[in-house]
Rosetta silent file (secondary structure, phi, psi, omega in degrees, C-alpha in Angstrom):
SEQUENCE: IQIDEISEGGLFLKYHRPIPIGSFRRFYLWTPNETELMDYHANCNYTEELKEQKGTFVHHFVFFGMKDLYLKNIRLWVRDNYIQNKSKNE
SCORE:     score description
SCORE:     0.000 S_00000001
   1 L     0.000  127.061  170.886    0.773    3.671    8.016 S_00000001
   2 L   -82.898  133.269  171.894    0.505    6.185    5.228 S_00000001
   3 E  -101.127  123.623  169.283    0.816    4.719    1.808 S_00000001
   4 E   -65.438  -50.802 -169.377    2.474    7.048   -0.624 S_00000001
   5 E  -141.801  144.695  170.002    1.907    5.322   -3.911 S_00000001
   6 E  -150.627  148.642  175.079   -0.005    2.128   -4.748 S_00000001
   7 L  -148.302 -176.685 -179.686   -0.606    0.076   -7.964 S_00000001
   8 L   -73.204  -16.171  178.705   -1.521   -3.390   -9.039 S_00000001
   9 L   -91.349  -25.198 -174.623    2.276   -4.270   -8.772 S_00000001
  10 E   173.614 -162.601 -178.268    3.125   -2.852   -5.299 S_00000001
  11 E  -159.191  153.478  172.826    3.131    0.164   -2.979 S_00000001
  12 E  -113.882  132.930 -177.362    5.483    2.535   -1.547 S_00000001
  13 E  -136.300  151.076  174.470    5.182    3.676    2.233 S_00000001
  14 E   -98.961  134.713  179.164    7.086    5.705    4.883 S_00000001
  15 E  -144.861  153.188 -167.694    7.867    4.098    8.214 S_00000001
  16 L   -71.872   -8.585  175.255    9.906    5.010   11.381 S_00000001
  17 L  -155.178  155.067  178.684   12.506    2.223   11.063 S_00000001
  18 L   -49.484  130.108  162.936   14.018    0.017    8.384 S_00000001
  19 L   -94.028  138.309  171.491   12.082   -3.099    7.366 S_00000001
  20 L   -59.269  144.507 -176.499   14.465   -5.887    6.048 S_00000001
  21 L   -76.162  138.114  179.833   14.628   -6.362    2.520 S_00000001
  22 L   103.952  -18.274 -175.144   13.004   -9.867    1.670 S_00000001
  23 L   -86.993  141.080  174.066   10.512   -9.845    4.609 S_00000001
  24 E   -91.765  158.925 -169.183    6.894  -10.087    4.053 S_00000001
  25 E  -148.563  153.539  174.695    3.997   -7.992    5.258 S_00000001
  26 E  -114.032  146.181 -177.022    0.157   -8.226    4.944 S_00000001
  27 E  -137.190  147.824  169.023   -1.762   -4.994    4.030 S_00000001
  28 E  -128.344  136.121  173.955   -5.358   -4.408    4.118 S_00000001
  29 L  -107.246  139.727 -176.426   -7.099   -1.523    2.278 S_00000001
  30 L   -50.238  145.709  161.900   -9.886    0.168    4.079 S_00000001
  31 L  -139.593  143.490 -179.887  -13.546   -0.263    2.804 S_00000001
  32 L   -63.031  -30.407  176.610  -16.528    1.134    4.273 S_00000001
  33 L   -96.643   96.262 -177.536  -17.910   -2.369    4.694 S_00000001
  34 H   -52.892  -15.961  179.453  -15.150   -4.113    6.949 S_00000001
  35 H   -76.141  -21.633 -174.736  -16.641   -7.644    6.053 S_00000001
  36 H  -104.666   23.673 -174.002  -15.087   -7.207    2.481 S_00000001
  37 L   -74.228  127.339  174.374  -11.526   -6.417    3.702 S_00000001
  38 L  -109.251  133.567 -179.585   -8.899   -8.500    1.575 S_00000001
  39 E   -94.838  140.419 -176.601   -5.363   -9.089    2.862 S_00000001
  40 E  -109.919  110.523  162.565   -2.521   -8.394    0.302 S_00000001
  41 E   -72.352  129.522 -158.628    0.782  -10.189    0.782 S_00000001
  42 E  -144.734  141.138 -173.203    3.755   -8.132   -0.063 S_00000001
  43 E  -119.579  119.661  165.783    7.449   -8.550   -0.212 S_00000001
  44 E   -42.573  105.692  173.604    9.966   -5.862    0.758 S_00000001
  45 E  -118.189    7.978 -174.905   12.493   -5.158   -1.977 S_00000001
  46 E  -150.245  131.426  171.703   13.553   -1.682   -1.382 S_00000001
  47 E  -145.466  135.062 -167.100   14.501    0.540    1.669 S_00000001
  48 E  -152.127  119.831  178.599   15.974    3.845    1.921 S_00000001
  49 E   -67.473  131.725  168.325   16.393    6.535    4.745 S_00000001
  50 E   -73.072  118.874 -173.826   15.104    9.943    3.543 S_00000001
  51 L   -59.183  -44.782  176.042   17.866   12.572    3.542 S_00000001
  52 L   -63.475  -31.837  172.928   15.381   15.313    4.295 S_00000001
  53 E  -127.907  104.645  174.567   13.670   13.349    7.421 S_00000001
  54 E   -75.774  130.682 -162.804   16.091   11.702    9.477 S_00000001
  55 E    82.510    7.037  177.142   14.553    8.528   11.061 S_00000001
  56 E  -114.214  131.071  165.927   12.048    8.198    8.340 S_00000001
  57 E  -117.864  149.284  168.107   12.433    5.256    5.598 S_00000001
  58 E  -107.180  132.785  178.526   10.785    4.708    2.605 S_00000001
  59 E  -111.017  141.665  171.013    9.922    1.077    1.541 S_00000001
  60 E  -108.602  114.503  173.471    8.937   -0.484   -1.687 S_00000001
  61 E   -89.990  140.781  171.742    6.489   -3.533   -1.478 S_00000001
  62 E  -103.868  129.772  158.771    5.956   -5.925   -4.243 S_00000001
  63 E   -74.476  135.750 -175.704    2.692   -7.948   -4.103 S_00000001
  64 L  -108.171  127.822  166.060    2.979  -11.479   -4.029 S_00000001
  65 L    65.285   46.815  174.435    1.040  -14.349   -5.643 S_00000001
  66 L   -71.579  128.628  170.952   -1.857  -11.958   -6.886 S_00000001
  67 L   -97.848  167.234 -170.243   -5.178  -13.291   -8.447 S_00000001
  68 H   -66.307  -25.786  177.245   -7.342  -11.367  -10.717 S_00000001
  69 H   -59.435  -53.878  178.044   -9.919  -10.877   -7.858 S_00000001
  70 H   -58.341  -36.087  175.877   -7.236   -9.073   -5.923 S_00000001
  71 H   -77.458  -26.973  178.001   -5.870   -6.929   -8.893 S_00000001
  72 H   -70.237  -41.977 -177.322   -9.485   -6.004   -9.659 S_00000001
  73 H   -65.997  -48.546  177.509   -9.981   -5.047   -6.255 S_00000001
  74 H   -60.955  -38.681  176.721   -6.905   -2.772   -5.929 S_00000001
  75 H   -71.803  -29.596 -168.623   -7.887   -0.783   -9.305 S_00000001
  76 H   -76.433  -48.588  179.408  -11.444   -0.499   -7.868 S_00000001
  77 H   -60.548  -39.027  179.220   -9.857    0.946   -4.474 S_00000001
  78 H   -57.860  -64.887  179.078   -7.513    3.341   -6.434 S_00000001
  79 H   -28.287  -70.238 -169.507  -10.541    4.391   -8.507 S_00000001
  80 H   -69.779  -22.874  168.182  -12.635    5.116   -5.624 S_00000001
  81 H   -81.439  -14.817 -178.114  -10.219    6.893   -3.479 S_00000001
  82 H   -91.076  -26.712 -178.857   -9.151    9.197   -6.343 S_00000001
  83 H   -71.190  -43.258 -173.795  -12.986   10.057   -6.812 S_00000001
  84 H   -58.846  -41.879 -175.385  -13.316   10.628   -2.937 S_00000001
  85 H   -73.949  -37.996  170.508  -10.203   12.943   -2.984 S_00000001
  86 H   -56.570  -40.644  173.055  -11.305   14.936   -6.012 S_00000001
  87 H   -67.491  -39.952 -175.326  -14.654   15.622   -4.334 S_00000001
  88 H   -64.378  -42.366 -168.639  -13.223   16.722   -1.266 S_00000001
  89 L   -80.052   -9.956 -163.697  -10.839   19.274   -3.051 S_00000001
  90 L  -109.185    0.000    0.000  -13.743   20.891   -5.111 S_00000001
């Protein structure tokens, strides 16, 4: 699954079928050290089919029951991925 946007509050992703609103999913943010993986519980609160790509749906998930440790990990993950993408483009 490709995540289009992510923040402390939730994430947007594209998927090949609609996911029911109100359903829960678990997400894992990739890290080089797989023993540090944390699972994030999120609730789907928005689904829409893309007009320009039939059969592709955009979904918005809101993170559920987040503690400070998880929020901090998301901020660090976003920062690290931004730095990696910047260094690849230069």
